[in-house]
Coordinates of C-alpha atoms in Angstrom, one line a residue:
M30 CA 130.8 179.0 71.9
R31 CA 131.3 180.5 68.5
L32 CA 134.1 180.7 65.9
F33 CA 134.1 183.1 63.0
G34 CA 136.6 183.1 60.1
R35 CA 137.3 184.1 56.6
K36 CA 135.5 182.6 53.6
S37 CA 137.2 180.0 51.5
E38 CA 135.9 176.8 50.0
P39 CA 137.0 173.4 51.3
V40 CA 139.2 171.5 48.8
D41 CA 136.9 168.5 49.0
P42 CA 133.8 168.8 51.1
A43 CA 133.2 165.0 51.3
E44 CA 136.7 164.4 52.4
A45 CA 136.6 167.3 55.0
I46 CA 133.4 165.8 56.5
A47 CA 134.8 162.3 56.7
E48 CA 138.0 163.6 58.3
F49 CA 135.9 165.6 60.9
W50 CA 133.9 162.5 62.0
T51 CA 137.1 160.4 62.2
W52 CA 138.6 163.2 64.4
W53 CA 135.4 163.2 66.5
R54 CA 135.6 159.5 67.2
D55 CA 139.2 159.7 68.2
T56 CA 138.8 162.8 70.3
R57 CA 135.5 162.0 71.8
P58 CA 136.8 161.1 75.4
E59 CA 138.7 164.4 75.6
I60 CA 135.6 166.4 74.4
D61 CA 133.4 164.7 76.9
A62 CA 135.9 165.4 79.7
G63 CA 136.0 169.1 78.6
V64 CA 132.2 169.4 78.7
E65 CA 132.0 167.8 82.1
A66 CA 134.6 170.1 83.5
G67 CA 133.1 173.2 81.8
D68 CA 136.5 173.9 80.2
V69 CA 135.3 176.5 77.6
A70 CA 138.8 177.6 76.6
H71 CA 140.0 174.0 75.9
L72 CA 136.8 173.1 74.0
D73 CA 137.1 176.3 72.0
G74 CA 140.6 175.3 70.8
L75 CA 139.7 171.6 70.4
I76 CA 136.3 171.8 68.6
G77 CA 137.0 175.2 67.1
G78 CA 140.0 173.9 65.2
A79 CA 138.1 171.0 63.8
V80 CA 135.2 173.1 62.7
T81 CA 137.6 175.6 61.1
A82 CA 139.1 172.7 59.1
L83 CA 135.6 171.9 57.8
H84 CA 135.3 175.6 56.7
P85 CA 136.6 178.8 58.3
S86 CA 133.2 180.6 58.0
L87 CA 131.2 178.0 60.0
V88 CA 129.8 178.9 63.5
W89 CA 129.5 176.3 66.2
E90 CA 128.2 175.9 69.7
I91 CA 127.3 173.2 72.3
V92 CA 123.8 173.3 73.7
S93 CA 121.4 171.1 75.5
G94 CA 120.0 168.4 73.3
G95 CA 116.3 167.5 72.7
T96 CA 116.6 163.8 73.4
A97 CA 120.3 163.5 74.1
P98 CA 122.0 165.3 77.0
R99 CA 123.9 167.7 74.7
A100 CA 124.1 168.8 71.1
L101 CA 126.8 170.1 68.8
V102 CA 125.5 172.7 66.4
V103 CA 127.5 173.6 63.3
S104 CA 125.8 176.4 61.4
A105 CA 126.3 178.1 58.1
S106 CA 125.0 181.2 59.9
G107 CA 122.8 182.3 57.0
D108 CA 125.3 181.7 54.2
P109 CA 123.4 179.9 51.4
E110 CA 126.6 178.7 49.9
L111 CA 127.3 176.6 53.0
R112 CA 123.8 175.4 53.9
S113 CA 124.0 172.1 52.0
F114 CA 127.5 171.5 53.3
V115 CA 126.5 171.6 56.9
H116 CA 123.4 169.5 56.3
R117 CA 125.6 166.8 54.7
W118 CA 127.9 167.1 57.7
A119 CA 125.0 166.4 60.0
L120 CA 123.7 163.5 57.9
A121 CA 127.1 161.8 58.1
A122 CA 127.1 162.0 62.0
P123 CA 127.4 158.8 63.9
M124 CA 124.5 157.5 66.1
D125 CA 125.1 158.6 69.6
V126 CA 122.9 158.5 72.7
Q127 CA 124.9 161.2 74.4
W128 CA 125.1 163.7 71.5
E129 CA 122.9 165.2 68.9
F130 CA 124.3 167.0 65.8
H131 CA 122.4 169.9 64.1
P132 CA 123.2 171.9 61.0
S133 CA 121.5 175.0 62.3
R134 CA 120.6 176.6 65.6
Q135 CA 117.5 175.0 67.1
A136 CA 114.6 176.7 68.9
D137 CA 115.1 176.6 72.7
P138 CA 111.9 175.9 74.6
R139 CA 113.5 177.8 77.5
A140 CA 114.2 180.9 75.5
A141 CA 112.3 183.2 77.8
E142 CA 114.5 182.0 80.7
L143 CA 117.8 182.7 78.9
T144 CA 120.1 185.5 79.9
T145 CA 123.4 186.2 78.1
E146 CA 125.8 189.1 78.1
V147 CA 125.7 191.7 75.3
A148 CA 128.3 194.5 75.4
G149 CA 128.8 193.8 79.1
R150 CA 125.1 194.1 79.8
P151 CA 122.7 191.3 80.8
F152 CA 120.5 190.4 77.8
G153 CA 117.3 188.5 78.6
I154 CA 114.9 187.5 75.9
D155 CA 112.1 187.9 78.4
R156 CA 112.7 191.7 78.2
M157 CA 112.7 191.9 74.4
V158 CA 109.6 193.2 72.6
L159 CA 108.7 193.0 68.9
G160 CA 106.8 195.1 66.5
L161 CA 105.4 192.7 64.0
R162 CA 104.0 193.2 60.5
V163 CA 102.5 190.5 58.2
P164 CA 102.1 191.8 54.7
P165 CA 98.8 190.4 53.4
G166 CA 99.1 187.2 51.5
T167 CA 102.8 186.8 52.0
P168 CA 104.7 184.0 53.8
R169 CA 106.7 186.3 56.0
V170 CA 106.7 188.3 59.3
D171 CA 108.6 191.6 59.3
V172 CA 110.2 192.2 62.7
S173 CA 111.2 195.4 64.6
A174 CA 113.0 194.3 67.8
F175 CA 113.7 196.3 70.9
H176 CA 115.4 195.6 74.2
P177 CA 116.1 198.0 77.1
I178 CA 119.8 197.8 76.4
F179 CA 119.5 198.8 72.7
P180 CA 119.7 202.6 73.2
D181 CA 123.1 202.1 74.8
V182 CA 124.8 199.8 72.2
D183 CA 125.8 200.3 68.6
D184 CA 123.8 199.2 65.5
E185 CA 125.9 196.1 64.9
T186 CA 125.6 194.8 68.4
R187 CA 121.8 195.4 68.4
M188 CA 121.4 193.4 65.2
E189 CA 123.6 190.6 66.4
A190 CA 121.7 190.3 69.6
T191 CA 118.4 190.4 67.7
L192 CA 119.4 187.6 65.3
L193 CA 120.6 185.5 68.3
A194 CA 117.2 186.0 70.0
L195 CA 115.2 185.1 66.9
D196 CA 117.2 181.9 66.5
R197 CA 116.6 181.0 70.1
L198 CA 112.8 181.7 69.7
L199 CA 112.2 180.0 66.4
G200 CA 115.3 178.1 65.3
E201 CA 117.6 179.3 62.5
D202 CA 115.8 177.5 59.7
E203 CA 112.4 178.8 60.7
V204 CA 113.8 182.3 60.8
A205 CA 115.0 181.8 57.2
R206 CA 111.6 180.5 56.2
W207 CA 109.3 183.0 57.8
I208 CA 111.0 186.1 58.9
G209 CA 111.3 189.0 56.4
D210 CA 112.7 192.4 57.2
I211 CA 114.5 192.7 60.5
V212 CA 115.1 195.9 62.3
A213 CA 117.0 196.2 65.6
A214 CA 115.3 199.4 66.9
E215 CA 116.8 202.0 69.2
F216 CA 113.3 202.9 70.4
E217 CA 110.4 200.7 71.3
P218 CA 108.0 200.1 68.4
I219 CA 104.3 201.1 68.7
D220 CA 102.0 198.2 69.6
A221 CA 105.0 196.0 70.5
I222 CA 104.4 192.5 72.0
P223 CA 106.6 190.3 74.1
A224 CA 109.1 188.4 72.0
I225 CA 108.0 185.1 73.4
H226 CA 104.8 185.4 71.4
L227 CA 106.7 185.3 68.1
P228 CA 106.5 181.5 67.6
A229 CA 102.6 181.6 67.8
V230 CA 102.4 184.4 65.3
V231 CA 104.7 182.6 62.9
A232 CA 102.7 179.3 63.3
D233 CA 99.5 181.2 62.4
V234 CA 101.1 182.6 59.2
A235 CA 102.6 179.3 58.3
Q236 CA 99.1 177.7 58.5
G237 CA 98.1 179.4 55.3
F238 CA 101.0 177.9 53.3
R239 CA 100.8 174.2 54.2
D240 CA 99.7 173.1 50.7
E241 CA 101.8 173.5 47.6
Q242 CA 101.0 176.7 45.7
W243 CA 102.3 178.3 42.5
A244 CA 102.6 182.0 41.7
L245 CA 101.9 183.1 38.1
L246 CA 103.8 186.0 36.6
E247 CA 104.0 187.9 33.3
G248 CA 106.7 190.0 31.8
Q249 CA 108.7 190.8 28.7
T250 CA 111.8 189.4 27.1
A251 CA 114.8 191.5 26.2
S252 CA 113.3 191.9 22.7
G253 CA 109.9 193.0 24.0
G254 CA 108.1 189.7 23.6
R255 CA 105.6 188.4 26.1
L256 CA 106.8 186.1 28.8
T257 CA 104.9 184.0 31.3
A258 CA 106.3 182.3 34.4
A259 CA 105.2 180.1 37.2
A260 CA 107.2 179.6 40.5
L261 CA 106.6 177.4 43.5
Y262 CA 105.3 179.7 46.3
P263 CA 106.9 180.0 48.8
L264 CA 110.1 179.3 47.0
R265 CA 112.9 178.9 49.6
P266 CA 116.2 177.0 49.4
V267 CA 116.0 176.4 53.1
D268 CA 113.2 174.0 52.4
H269 CA 115.5 171.8 50.3
P270 CA 118.9 172.1 51.9
L271 CA 120.5 169.2 49.9
F272 CA 119.2 170.4 46.5
D273 CA 122.2 172.6 45.5
Q274 CA 122.5 171.4 41.9
H275 CA 120.6 173.5 39.3
I276 CA 119.3 171.6 36.3
G277 CA 118.0 173.8 33.5
V278 CA 115.7 172.0 31.1
T279 CA 115.0 173.8 27.8
L280 CA 112.2 172.6 25.6
T281 CA 111.1 174.2 22.3
Y282 CA 107.5 173.7 21.1
R283 CA 105.7 173.8 17.8
D284 CA 102.3 175.1 18.6
A285 CA 102.4 178.7 19.8
D286 CA 100.0 181.6 19.9
E287 CA 100.7 185.1 18.3
D288 CA 102.8 186.0 21.4
G289 CA 105.0 182.9 21.1
L290 CA 103.4 181.2 24.1
P291 CA 102.5 177.5 24.1
A292 CA 99.0 176.6 22.8
G293 CA 97.0 173.6 21.7
T294 CA 98.8 170.3 21.5
S295 CA 102.1 171.9 22.6
L296 CA 100.5 173.2 25.8
D297 CA 99.1 169.7 26.5
A298 CA 102.6 168.2 25.8
L299 CA 104.3 170.6 28.3
R300 CA 101.7 169.9 31.0
D301 CA 102.2 166.1 30.5
F302 CA 106.0 166.6 30.7
E303 CA 105.7 168.5 33.9
K304 CA 103.3 165.9 35.3
R305 CA 105.8 163.1 34.5
L306 CA 108.6 165.2 36.0
A307 CA 106.6 165.7 39.2
G308 CA 105.9 161.9 39.3
L309 CA 109.6 161.2 39.0
F310 CA 110.5 163.5 41.8
G311 CA 107.7 162.2 43.9
R312 CA 109.1 158.7 43.6
T313 CA 112.7 159.5 44.3
G314 CA 112.5 162.7 46.5
S315 CA 115.7 163.8 44.8
A316 CA 114.7 167.1 43.2
V317 CA 112.1 169.8 42.9
L318 CA 110.7 171.8 40.1
A319 CA 111.2 175.4 41.3
A320 CA 110.0 177.5 38.3
H321 CA 109.4 177.6 34.6
L322 CA 109.3 180.3 32.0
S323 CA 107.8 180.4 28.5
A324 CA 108.5 182.8 25.7
E325 CA 109.1 182.9 22.0
G326 CA 108.5 179.2 21.4
T327 CA 110.7 178.0 24.3
R328 CA 110.0 176.8 27.8
V329 CA 112.8 176.7 30.4
L330 CA 112.3 174.6 33.5
H331 CA 114.4 175.3 36.6
V332 CA 115.0 172.1 38.6
Y333 CA 117.0 171.8 41.8
A334 CA 118.4 168.4 42.8
D335 CA 120.7 166.5 45.2
P336 CA 123.9 166.2 43.1
T337 CA 124.5 162.8 44.7
S338 CA 121.3 161.4 43.2
D339 CA 120.5 160.2 39.7
A340 CA 118.3 163.2 38.9
V341 CA 120.4 164.4 35.9
R342 CA 120.3 160.9 34.3
E343 CA 116.6 160.5 35.0
I344 CA 115.7 163.9 33.5
E345 CA 117.9 163.2 30.5
E346 CA 115.9 160.0 29.9
L347 CA 112.6 162.0 30.2
V348 CA 113.9 164.8 27.9
A349 CA 114.9 162.2 25.3
G350 CA 111.2 161.5 24.7
W351 CA 110.3 165.1 23.9
D352 CA 109.1 165.2 20.3
E353 CA 107.8 168.8 20.0
G354 CA 111.2 170.2 19.0
Q355 CA 114.7 170.6 20.4
A356 CA 115.4 169.7 24.0
W357 CA 118.5 169.9 26.2
I358 CA 119.6 170.2 29.8
D359 CA 122.4 172.1 31.6
A360 CA 123.5 171.1 35.1
E361 CA 125.7 173.1 37.5
S362 CA 126.3 173.7 41.2
D363 CA 124.1 176.5 42.5
P364 CA 123.7 176.3 46.3
S365 CA 122.4 179.9 46.6
W366 CA 119.7 179.2 43.9
S367 CA 120.9 182.2 41.9
A368 CA 119.3 180.9 38.7
V369 CA 115.8 181.6 40.2
A370 CA 116.8 184.6 42.3
H371 CA 113.9 186.7 41.0
F372 CA 111.5 184.1 42.3
L373 CA 112.8 183.5 45.8
T374 CA 110.3 184.4 48.4

């Protein structure tokens, strides 16, 4: 069961979420009766209207639960602007032994047994094959998918069916984490393997990225000066769904080399600042240092935080102790992590 709609921002996300759960409590007997009766049309109108009130672009479905008999999934369907919203929706859900609530589509352990209808044709994941490519040293798997019905359907239908199958095999968030380029192929790829083996391939790739890593980069400023940067690798908003507030921390420093990059005591001071910043985040779990750039006597640190936390105030207190030069912070909402778009994996 899915509902698509136009994009528009809710007037007050917190209020919309609270109203949904009040509605759920009041309407729960009618929902349960509709599920028991298999009344899809009634549920589509009932739940669909409530999900639309949350946000018209959200997608929803009822599936079997992992520990509860059934689960309600409300998904941002890959829209980074809505990811934190649906995660907050799920966090606000009531405890319920009959229902689970998920902010993204979950992997289905019975994916190989599932058959749906695509363009009037039976679509079973057990008949899908994949051509897979893992670029060396990268945290991603590029996928070329083929199913026997693909030569007979249009490009949009092929891609929609492929994305649905990947979500069923891995779960929506795991697709966002590990799947790179996706092609819905009209012809079977060379050396294709059954799609049911995809989770094992992804697990093998993920094994190499369990520990925190940083990527080091170099470039030039607009004026031609040397620039160095470091970014968390892999850097993915899906790993921090509640961190949709960008906090830019700008620190000027005294001791620089001929290229304007930090040196000597200033380099030590920056390292100490980042160590204390990491310690702060480690204690509160409210933010993450995503990347930093240094050039022309200035370092800019890009932090992403939960806006409901005290991260801004705590960072302000840390910045107040910076004695190498000027220091300031800027905070704004950035759910798509556009401030670090160049570094996103």
